[in-house]
Short mmCIF file of C-alpha atoms and ligand atoms in Angstrom, two decimals:
data_model
loop_
_atom_site.label_atom_id
_atom_site.label_comp_id
_atom_site.label_asym_id
_atom_site.label_seq_id
_atom_site.Cartn_x
_atom_site.Cartn_y
_atom_site.Cartn_z
CA MET A 1 -0.44 21.44 8.48
CA THR A 2 -3.37 19.15 8.89
CA ILE A 3 -3.56 16.17 6.49
CA LEU A 4 -6.42 14.04 5.82
CA ILE A 5 -5.35 10.34 5.59
CA THR A 6 -8.08 7.99 4.03
CA GLY A 7 -7.69 4.26 4.89
CA GLY A 8 -5.38 5.49 7.71
CA ALA A 9 -6.42 2.57 10.01
CA GLY A 10 -5.23 0.03 7.50
CA PHE A 11 -1.72 -1.48 6.92
CA ILE A 12 0.09 1.24 5.01
CA GLY A 13 -2.01 4.20 6.10
CA SER A 14 -1.31 3.51 9.76
CA HIS A 15 2.48 3.56 9.03
CA CYS A 16 2.04 6.65 7.13
CA CYS A 17 0.31 8.32 10.03
CA VAL A 18 3.37 7.70 11.99
CA THR A 19 5.77 9.16 9.57
CA PHE A 20 3.60 12.38 8.98
CA LEU A 21 3.24 12.92 12.73
CA GLU A 22 6.91 12.47 13.40
CA ALA A 23 7.53 15.04 10.53
CA GLY A 24 5.47 17.58 12.53
CA HIS A 25 2.13 17.37 10.66
CA ASP A 26 -1.26 16.87 12.26
CA VAL A 27 -3.20 14.10 10.76
CA VAL A 28 -7.00 13.11 10.73
CA VAL A 29 -7.63 9.65 9.89
CA LEU A 30 -10.76 8.57 7.94
CA ASP A 31 -11.67 4.87 7.66
CA ASN A 32 -14.84 2.98 7.39
CA LEU A 33 -12.97 -0.05 8.97
CA THR A 34 -14.02 -2.57 6.39
CA ASN A 35 -10.53 -3.83 6.27
CA ALA A 36 -9.07 -2.54 9.64
CA ASN A 37 -9.35 -2.60 13.41
CA SER A 38 -9.69 0.56 15.37
CA GLU A 39 -7.05 -0.94 17.75
CA SER A 40 -4.48 0.32 15.08
CA ILE A 41 -5.68 3.89 15.99
CA GLU A 42 -4.85 3.19 19.71
CA ARG A 43 -1.40 1.65 18.90
CA LEU A 44 -0.74 4.86 16.94
CA LYS A 45 -1.35 6.89 19.92
CA GLU A 46 0.92 4.69 21.86
CA ILE A 47 3.82 4.95 19.29
CA THR A 48 3.73 8.66 18.74
CA GLY A 49 2.43 9.95 22.13
CA ARG A 50 0.03 12.05 19.98
CA ASN A 51 -3.85 12.37 20.00
CA ILE A 52 -5.02 10.96 16.66
CA ILE A 53 -8.27 12.25 15.25
CA PHE A 54 -10.30 9.43 13.92
CA GLU A 55 -13.37 9.85 11.82
CA HIS A 56 -15.23 6.55 11.12
CA ALA A 57 -16.66 7.45 7.76
CA ASP A 58 -16.80 6.34 4.11
CA ILE A 59 -15.15 8.01 1.22
CA ARG A 60 -18.40 7.44 -0.63
CA ASP A 61 -20.15 9.89 1.69
CA GLN A 62 -19.25 13.37 0.10
CA ASP A 63 -21.33 15.25 2.83
CA ALA A 64 -19.21 13.58 5.57
CA LEU A 65 -16.04 14.32 3.65
CA GLU A 66 -16.80 17.92 3.09
CA LEU A 67 -17.68 18.23 6.91
CA ILE A 68 -14.41 16.57 8.04
CA LEU A 69 -12.22 18.60 5.54
CA ARG A 70 -13.78 21.82 6.61
CA GLN A 71 -14.04 20.99 10.44
CA HIS A 72 -10.24 20.15 10.70
CA ARG A 73 -9.10 22.57 8.15
CA CYS A 74 -7.25 19.94 6.08
CA GLU A 75 -4.90 21.26 3.54
CA ALA A 76 -3.92 18.04 1.65
CA VAL A 77 -5.14 14.29 1.39
CA ILE A 78 -3.09 11.19 1.44
CA HIS A 79 -5.48 8.67 -0.20
CA PHE A 80 -5.15 5.04 0.78
CA ALA A 81 -8.73 4.09 1.14
CA GLY A 82 -9.73 1.23 -1.16
CA LEU A 83 -10.41 -2.54 -1.48
CA LYS A 84 -7.43 -4.40 -2.74
CA ALA A 85 -8.19 -8.19 -3.07
CA VAL A 86 -7.51 -9.21 -6.69
CA GLY A 87 -9.55 -12.30 -6.52
CA GLU A 88 -12.39 -10.65 -4.89
CA SER A 89 -12.29 -7.92 -7.47
CA THR A 90 -13.02 -10.58 -10.28
CA GLN A 91 -15.93 -11.85 -8.35
CA ALA A 92 -17.52 -8.50 -7.26
CA PRO A 93 -16.14 -5.99 -9.96
CA LEU A 94 -19.10 -3.53 -9.24
CA LEU A 95 -18.04 -3.43 -5.64
CA TYR A 96 -14.56 -2.34 -6.60
CA TYR A 97 -15.51 0.31 -9.17
CA ASP A 98 -18.10 1.69 -6.57
CA ASN A 99 -15.69 1.61 -3.67
CA ASN A 100 -12.40 2.58 -5.21
CA VAL A 101 -13.49 4.66 -8.37
CA ALA A 102 -16.69 6.23 -7.26
CA GLY A 103 -15.16 6.75 -3.75
CA THR A 104 -12.39 8.67 -5.27
CA VAL A 105 -14.78 10.73 -7.34
CA ARG A 106 -16.63 11.65 -4.21
CA LEU A 107 -13.44 12.52 -2.57
CA LEU A 108 -12.02 14.75 -5.42
CA SER A 109 -15.54 16.51 -5.52
CA ALA A 110 -15.46 17.14 -1.71
CA MET A 111 -11.79 18.35 -2.00
CA ASP A 112 -12.87 20.67 -4.78
CA ASN A 113 -15.84 22.08 -2.89
CA CYS A 114 -13.48 22.75 0.15
CA GLY A 115 -10.64 24.28 -1.74
CA VAL A 116 -8.21 21.18 -1.02
CA ARG A 117 -6.29 20.66 -4.20
CA ASP A 118 -3.27 18.40 -3.14
CA LEU A 119 -3.35 14.66 -3.06
CA VAL A 120 -1.08 11.75 -2.88
CA PHE A 121 -2.66 8.54 -4.31
CA SER A 122 -1.96 4.73 -3.64
CA SER A 123 -1.44 3.26 -7.01
CA SER A 124 0.09 -0.02 -7.70
CA ALA A 125 2.65 -1.74 -9.97
CA THR A 126 -0.28 -3.78 -11.20
CA VAL A 127 -1.27 -0.78 -13.54
CA TYR A 128 1.71 -2.06 -15.67
CA GLY A 129 -0.28 -5.30 -16.46
CA ASP A 130 2.14 -8.23 -17.68
CA PRO A 131 5.68 -6.76 -17.83
CA LYS A 132 7.01 -6.25 -21.37
CA PHE A 133 10.44 -5.50 -20.14
CA LEU A 134 12.13 -5.27 -16.79
CA PRO A 135 12.83 -3.32 -14.67
CA LEU A 136 9.50 -1.57 -15.07
CA THR A 137 10.04 2.18 -15.82
CA GLU A 138 7.22 4.74 -15.42
CA GLU A 139 6.95 4.85 -19.28
CA HIS A 140 6.02 1.06 -19.32
CA PRO A 141 2.73 0.78 -21.18
CA LEU A 142 -0.37 0.74 -18.81
CA SER A 143 -2.98 -1.91 -18.74
CA ALA A 144 -5.10 -3.73 -16.37
CA VAL A 145 -5.47 -7.47 -16.05
CA ASN A 146 -8.26 -7.51 -13.35
CA PRO A 147 -10.91 -5.23 -12.01
CA TYR A 148 -8.73 -4.28 -9.15
CA GLY A 149 -5.95 -3.21 -11.39
CA ARG A 150 -8.42 -1.35 -13.69
CA SER A 151 -9.77 0.58 -10.69
CA LYS A 152 -6.31 1.94 -10.21
CA LEU A 153 -5.86 2.75 -13.73
CA ILE A 154 -9.01 4.59 -14.17
CA ILE A 155 -8.29 6.60 -10.95
CA GLU A 156 -4.81 7.44 -12.32
CA GLU A 157 -6.39 8.47 -15.84
CA MET A 158 -8.98 10.56 -13.79
CA LEU A 159 -6.25 12.41 -11.98
CA ARG A 160 -4.32 13.12 -15.07
CA ASP A 161 -7.49 14.48 -16.69
CA LEU A 162 -8.34 16.71 -13.65
CA SER A 163 -4.88 17.99 -13.56
CA ALA A 164 -5.01 18.83 -17.23
CA SER A 165 -8.32 20.57 -16.82
CA ASP A 166 -7.18 22.88 -14.17
CA PRO A 167 -3.50 23.61 -12.87
CA LYS A 168 -4.76 24.31 -9.32
CA TRP A 169 -4.74 20.49 -8.69
CA ARG A 170 -1.43 18.57 -7.65
CA PHE A 171 -1.34 15.00 -7.75
CA ALA A 172 1.47 12.55 -6.68
CA ILE A 173 0.81 9.13 -8.02
CA LEU A 174 2.64 6.51 -6.25
CA ARG A 175 2.98 3.04 -7.80
CA TYR A 176 3.75 0.46 -4.83
CA PHE A 177 5.59 -2.92 -5.48
CA ASN A 178 5.07 -5.34 -2.70
CA PRO A 179 4.85 -3.69 0.65
CA VAL A 180 5.84 -6.07 3.56
CA GLY A 181 7.32 -5.51 7.01
CA ALA A 182 6.21 -3.44 9.96
CA HIS A 183 6.87 -0.64 12.39
CA GLU A 184 9.88 -1.62 14.45
CA SER A 185 7.89 -1.31 17.68
CA GLY A 186 5.91 -4.39 16.77
CA LEU A 187 2.77 -2.41 17.53
CA ILE A 188 1.27 -2.00 13.97
CA GLY A 189 1.51 -4.36 11.07
CA GLU A 190 -0.42 -6.07 8.42
CA ASP A 191 -3.38 -7.90 9.82
CA PRO A 192 -5.26 -9.70 6.94
CA LEU A 193 -8.77 -11.12 7.48
CA GLY A 194 -8.97 -14.90 7.18
CA ILE A 195 -6.37 -16.68 4.85
CA PRO A 196 -3.72 -14.41 3.59
CA ASN A 197 -3.47 -13.68 -0.25
CA ASN A 198 -0.15 -12.39 -0.05
CA LEU A 199 3.21 -14.21 0.49
CA MET A 200 4.80 -12.53 3.40
CA PRO A 201 1.66 -12.60 5.90
CA PHE A 202 1.26 -16.23 4.89
CA ILE A 203 4.89 -17.20 5.45
CA ALA A 204 4.63 -15.33 8.81
CA GLN A 205 1.51 -17.42 9.85
CA VAL A 206 3.42 -20.71 8.92
CA ALA A 207 6.29 -19.45 11.14
CA THR A 208 4.06 -18.85 14.16
CA GLY A 209 2.29 -22.20 13.59
CA ARG A 210 -1.01 -20.75 12.59
CA ARG A 211 -0.89 -22.39 9.14
CA GLU A 212 0.87 -25.70 8.41
CA ASN A 213 2.63 -25.03 5.14
CA LEU A 214 3.15 -22.75 2.41
CA SER A 215 1.93 -23.67 -1.17
CA ILE A 216 4.58 -22.27 -3.56
CA PHE A 217 2.59 -21.34 -6.71
CA GLY A 218 4.69 -22.57 -9.62
CA ASN A 219 8.43 -23.66 -9.63
CA ASP A 220 8.68 -23.55 -13.38
CA TYR A 221 9.04 -20.01 -14.11
CA ASP A 222 11.73 -18.51 -16.10
CA THR A 223 13.57 -17.10 -12.89
CA HIS A 224 16.83 -17.94 -11.24
CA ASP A 225 15.20 -20.88 -9.04
CA GLY A 226 11.82 -21.31 -11.01
CA THR A 227 9.58 -19.38 -8.43
CA GLY A 228 8.03 -16.00 -8.87
CA VAL A 229 10.15 -12.95 -8.38
CA ARG A 230 8.90 -9.81 -6.75
CA ASP A 231 10.17 -6.34 -5.58
CA TYR A 232 9.49 -6.42 -1.83
CA ILE A 233 9.65 -3.01 -0.11
CA HIS A 234 9.61 -2.29 3.64
CA VAL A 235 6.49 -0.53 4.60
CA THR A 236 8.44 2.11 6.57
CA ASP A 237 10.43 2.91 3.34
CA LEU A 238 7.35 3.06 1.41
CA VAL A 239 5.63 5.68 3.71
CA ASP A 240 8.74 7.70 3.84
CA GLY A 241 8.43 7.80 -0.01
CA HIS A 242 4.92 9.53 0.73
CA LEU A 243 6.28 12.14 2.83
CA ARG A 244 9.09 12.88 0.16
CA ALA A 245 6.23 13.08 -2.52
CA TYR A 246 3.98 15.22 -0.55
CA GLU A 247 7.15 17.72 -0.07
CA ALA A 248 7.78 17.57 -3.65
CA LEU A 249 4.24 18.21 -4.57
CA LYS A 250 4.30 21.37 -2.55
CA THR A 251 6.95 22.65 -4.58
CA ARG A 252 5.52 21.78 -8.04
CA ARG A 253 4.82 24.64 -10.37
CA LYS A 254 1.16 25.28 -11.69
CA GLY A 255 0.32 23.12 -14.64
CA ASP A 256 3.04 20.77 -13.81
CA GLY A 257 1.44 19.28 -10.74
CA CYS A 258 0.81 15.53 -11.65
CA PHE A 259 3.52 12.88 -11.58
CA ALA A 260 3.60 9.24 -11.20
CA VAL A 261 6.70 7.36 -9.68
CA ASN A 262 7.44 3.76 -8.75
CA LEU A 263 8.03 2.85 -5.06
CA GLY A 264 10.10 -0.17 -4.92
CA THR A 265 13.68 -1.17 -4.21
CA GLY A 266 14.53 -2.21 -7.67
CA THR A 267 15.53 -5.81 -6.44
CA GLY A 268 13.61 -8.89 -7.14
CA TYR A 269 13.62 -11.86 -4.79
CA SER A 270 12.04 -15.26 -5.55
CA VAL A 271 9.49 -17.08 -3.30
CA LEU A 272 12.20 -19.39 -2.13
CA ASP A 273 14.44 -16.44 -1.39
CA MET A 274 11.67 -15.03 0.90
CA VAL A 275 11.24 -18.42 2.62
CA ARG A 276 14.91 -18.65 3.33
CA ALA A 277 15.18 -15.01 4.47
CA PHE A 278 12.12 -15.53 6.81
CA GLU A 279 13.59 -18.78 8.22
CA ARG A 280 16.91 -16.70 9.16
CA ALA A 281 14.92 -13.97 10.73
CA SER A 282 12.58 -16.25 12.86
CA ASN A 283 14.79 -19.39 13.33
CA LYS A 284 11.84 -21.30 12.38
CA LYS A 285 11.38 -23.98 9.59
CA ILE A 286 9.05 -22.75 6.89
CA GLU A 287 7.40 -26.01 5.54
CA TYR A 288 6.33 -25.61 1.81
CA GLU A 289 5.02 -27.64 -1.07
CA PHE A 290 5.04 -26.79 -4.72
CA ALA A 291 1.66 -26.15 -6.27
CA PRO A 292 0.52 -25.06 -9.67
CA ARG A 293 0.85 -21.75 -10.88
CA ARG A 294 -1.68 -19.09 -9.55
CA PHE A 295 -4.00 -17.88 -12.30
CA GLY A 296 -2.86 -14.23 -13.31
CA ASP A 297 0.60 -14.29 -11.84
CA VAL A 298 3.58 -13.15 -13.76
CA ALA A 299 7.07 -14.70 -13.59
CA ALA A 300 8.84 -11.59 -12.55
CA CYS A 301 8.16 -7.97 -11.44
CA PHE A 302 10.57 -5.34 -10.15
CA ALA A 303 11.00 -1.70 -10.38
CA GLU A 304 13.15 0.94 -12.09
CA THR A 305 13.67 3.48 -9.17
CA SER A 306 15.61 6.29 -10.53
CA LEU A 307 12.63 8.53 -11.30
CA ALA A 308 11.61 8.41 -7.76
CA GLU A 309 15.17 9.43 -6.75
CA ARG A 310 15.19 12.34 -9.27
CA ILE A 311 11.60 13.65 -8.69
CA ILE A 312 11.06 13.02 -4.98
CA GLY A 313 14.71 12.39 -3.66
CA TRP A 314 13.75 9.09 -2.38
CA LYS A 315 15.37 5.69 -2.35
CA ALA A 316 14.39 2.67 -0.29
CA GLN A 317 17.02 1.97 2.48
CA LYS A 318 15.97 -1.29 4.12
CA GLY A 319 16.76 -4.73 2.79
CA LEU A 320 15.11 -8.07 2.98
CA ASP A 321 16.41 -9.07 6.44
CA ALA A 322 14.90 -5.96 7.99
CA MET A 323 11.67 -6.80 6.21
CA CYS A 324 11.43 -10.28 7.57
CA ARG A 325 12.93 -9.28 11.07
CA ASP A 326 10.09 -6.52 11.62
CA THR A 327 7.36 -8.82 10.15
CA TRP A 328 8.48 -11.56 12.53
CA ASN A 329 8.53 -9.14 15.56
CA TRP A 330 5.05 -7.93 14.60
CA VAL A 331 3.43 -11.44 14.44
CA CYS A 332 5.28 -12.69 17.54
CA LYS A 333 3.94 -9.75 19.64
CA ASN A 334 0.49 -10.05 17.68
CA PRO A 335 -0.09 -13.80 16.64
CA ASN A 336 -3.92 -12.88 16.12
CA GLY A 337 -3.36 -9.38 14.62
CA PHE A 338 -5.04 -6.70 16.47
CA SER A 339 -7.78 -9.00 17.75
CA GLN A 340 -7.10 -10.12 21.42
CA PRO A 341 -6.38 -12.31 23.17
CA ALA A 342 -3.73 -14.10 21.36
CA GLU A 343 -4.52 -17.64 20.21
P1 NAD B 1 -5.75 -2.00 3.88
O1 NAD B 1 -6.87 -2.76 3.41
O2 NAD B 1 -5.03 -2.40 5.18
O3 NAD B 1 -5.97 -0.40 4.03
C1 NAD B 1 -7.02 0.12 3.24
C2 NAD B 1 -7.92 0.96 4.24
O4 NAD B 1 -9.03 1.56 3.52
C3 NAD B 1 -8.60 -0.22 5.31
O5 NAD B 1 -8.34 0.38 6.50
C4 NAD B 1 -9.93 -0.08 4.84
O6 NAD B 1 -10.96 -0.28 5.99
C5 NAD B 1 -10.21 1.42 4.32
N1 NAD B 1 -11.35 1.61 3.25
C6 NAD B 1 -11.59 0.79 2.22
N2 NAD B 1 -12.59 1.41 1.58
C7 NAD B 1 -13.07 2.27 2.40
C8 NAD B 1 -14.12 3.41 2.10
N3 NAD B 1 -15.07 3.27 1.09
N4 NAD B 1 -14.22 4.47 2.98
C9 NAD B 1 -13.22 4.51 3.92
N5 NAD B 1 -12.12 3.55 4.20
C10 NAD B 1 -12.10 2.59 3.37
O7 NAD B 1 -4.66 -1.89 2.61
P2 NAD B 1 -3.14 -1.48 2.40
O8 NAD B 1 -2.31 -2.50 2.01
O9 NAD B 1 -2.93 -0.59 3.66
O10 NAD B 1 -3.37 -0.48 1.07
C11 NAD B 1 -3.62 0.78 0.99
C12 NAD B 1 -3.74 1.23 -0.24
O11 NAD B 1 -2.67 1.03 -1.02
C13 NAD B 1 -4.94 0.74 -1.08
O12 NAD B 1 -5.45 1.55 -1.77
C14 NAD B 1 -4.28 -0.43 -1.97
O13 NAD B 1 -4.89 -0.75 -3.13
C15 NAD B 1 -2.83 0.14 -2.22
N6 NAD B 1 -2.00 -0.88 -2.59
C16 NAD B 1 -1.60 -1.81 -1.52
C17 NAD B 1 -0.68 -2.81 -2.00
C18 NAD B 1 -0.37 -3.88 -0.88
O14 NAD B 1 0.18 -4.82 -1.50
N7 NAD B 1 -0.75 -3.78 0.29
C19 NAD B 1 -0.02 -2.77 -3.07
C20 NAD B 1 -0.15 -1.52 -4.08
C21 NAD B 1 -1.21 -0.56 -3.78
C1 WQD B 2 3.94 -12.85 -4.47
C2 WQD B 2 4.64 -14.11 -4.95
C3 WQD B 2 2.99 -15.66 -5.83
C4 WQD B 2 1.17 -16.50 -1.84
C5 WQD B 2 -0.45 -8.94 -5.19
C6 WQD B 2 -1.42 -8.23 -6.18
C7 WQD B 2 -0.90 -6.77 -6.47
C8 WQD B 2 -0.54 -6.02 -5.36
C9 WQD B 2 0.15 -6.70 -4.35
C10 WQD B 2 -1.99 -4.30 -4.86
C11 WQD B 2 4.04 -14.58 -6.38
C12 WQD B 2 3.74 -16.21 -4.58
C13 WQD B 2 2.01 -16.03 -2.90
C14 WQD B 2 1.31 -17.85 -1.64
C15 WQD B 2 2.95 -18.22 -3.26
N1 WQD B 2 -1.58 -5.49 -4.46
N2 WQD B 2 2.95 -16.80 -3.55
N3 WQD B 2 2.17 -18.71 -2.30
O1 WQD B 2 0.79 -11.38 -6.73
O2 WQD B 2 3.04 -9.88 -6.56
O3 WQD B 2 0.90 -8.93 -5.99
O4 WQD B 2 -0.21 -8.06 -4.09
O5 WQD B 2 -1.98 -3.43 -5.57
O6 WQD B 2 -1.93 -6.12 -7.31
O7 WQD B 2 -1.67 -8.96 -7.39
O8 WQD B 2 1.95 -10.56 -4.47
O9 WQD B 2 2.32 -11.54 -2.13
O10 WQD B 2 0.36 -12.47 -3.48
O11 WQD B 2 2.65 -13.03 -4.29
O12 WQD B 2 3.82 -18.79 -3.82
O13 WQD B 2 0.64 -18.36 -0.76
O14 WQD B 2 4.50 -15.12 -3.98
O15 WQD B 2 2.73 -16.72 -6.69
O16 WQD B 2 4.97 -15.16 -7.03
P1 WQD B 2 1.59 -10.31 -6.09
P2 WQD B 2 1.76 -11.91 -3.52
#
């Protein structure tokens, strides 16, 4: 079975390639490399010992998509391609609607023309907006608090509409909580451009000495230690959820082909919990200071995970120590990410 993986050179997509290849599928990676380095493809070859077909293309180019789907006889799509920086999305909303929303319209149109009707979509817990209750169940009301989140919500609605319009479509919508960690080989991992926005890569860069200290955004939240609580999930668990979702999708009956599930562990950790866990994993002191709350942040966010267990037979296996250990292994082996040489 050949599967097209859009955004497959990026953080989560590259890990997904390993999982699908190891499960015996063939994969074609499509990426425009706006937020990835083609070195990740070379590393995938090293990890899996398999040849990886890489198509340097943009999901907004429908002709290219159709050519690729036909040429490689793809039977399903795992769709990671998208821009994901919340702050940037508030500055350049049209870029996000064009890249994420219009890009997905082009992808679905190309799939339709080529008779490919199964898709797994990277959504986000951000579609729940400000939590009204915790843990977040899939029934929690949906709302968007920034253009990035709105782009995910619009795509989700589009998939539900498309599925209702014609039972031939089957969609698995996966709402990720906070993906962290790296492949245990240390050959692939998260490689943010510039100053990391997210907590884990920032802490990792403090541990390697690339950044001086961490600013902890807020210590007066209503949480166990006053710092923000999130549901961090190991990226290899997360991509395992994609394989399970894909397998579940193939068994769905016509007309019942669109489902949305949370991919999280169900456990929330605070920023200070993360700092301490990373100190244990790295044996380094993480210097930090308290700073004002970051605009748009919520106090706590974590998943109810039983629906994923029921619908796709998946449950996260790895704990915080493994997440920190594998992130540390990745940054030690690649202090400058995929760009060589090391600093
Ligand atoms: P990433 O930036 O590492 O990967 C996305 C990939 O898509 C990149 O390789 C980028 O070059 C590619 N891409 C972007 N626009 C494209 C286009 N128009 N055509 C072709 N390729 C394009 O990000 P990631 O963390 O691996 O995230 C993957 C997906 O998961 C994204 O859709 C993201 O919104 C979603 N997601 C991520 C997180 C997270 O915290 N990392 C959380 C929830 C959801
Ligand atoms: C985690 C916690 C921060 C950095 C974001 C997006 C979300 C999703 C995942 C895609 C919070 C605190 C962080 C720092 C800190 N992406 N923090 N100092 O905000 O839960 O989610 O990424 O869908 O849409 O909003 O993750 O890693 O940025 O923050 O104190 O330098 O760490 O305040 O409490 P977040 P994060």
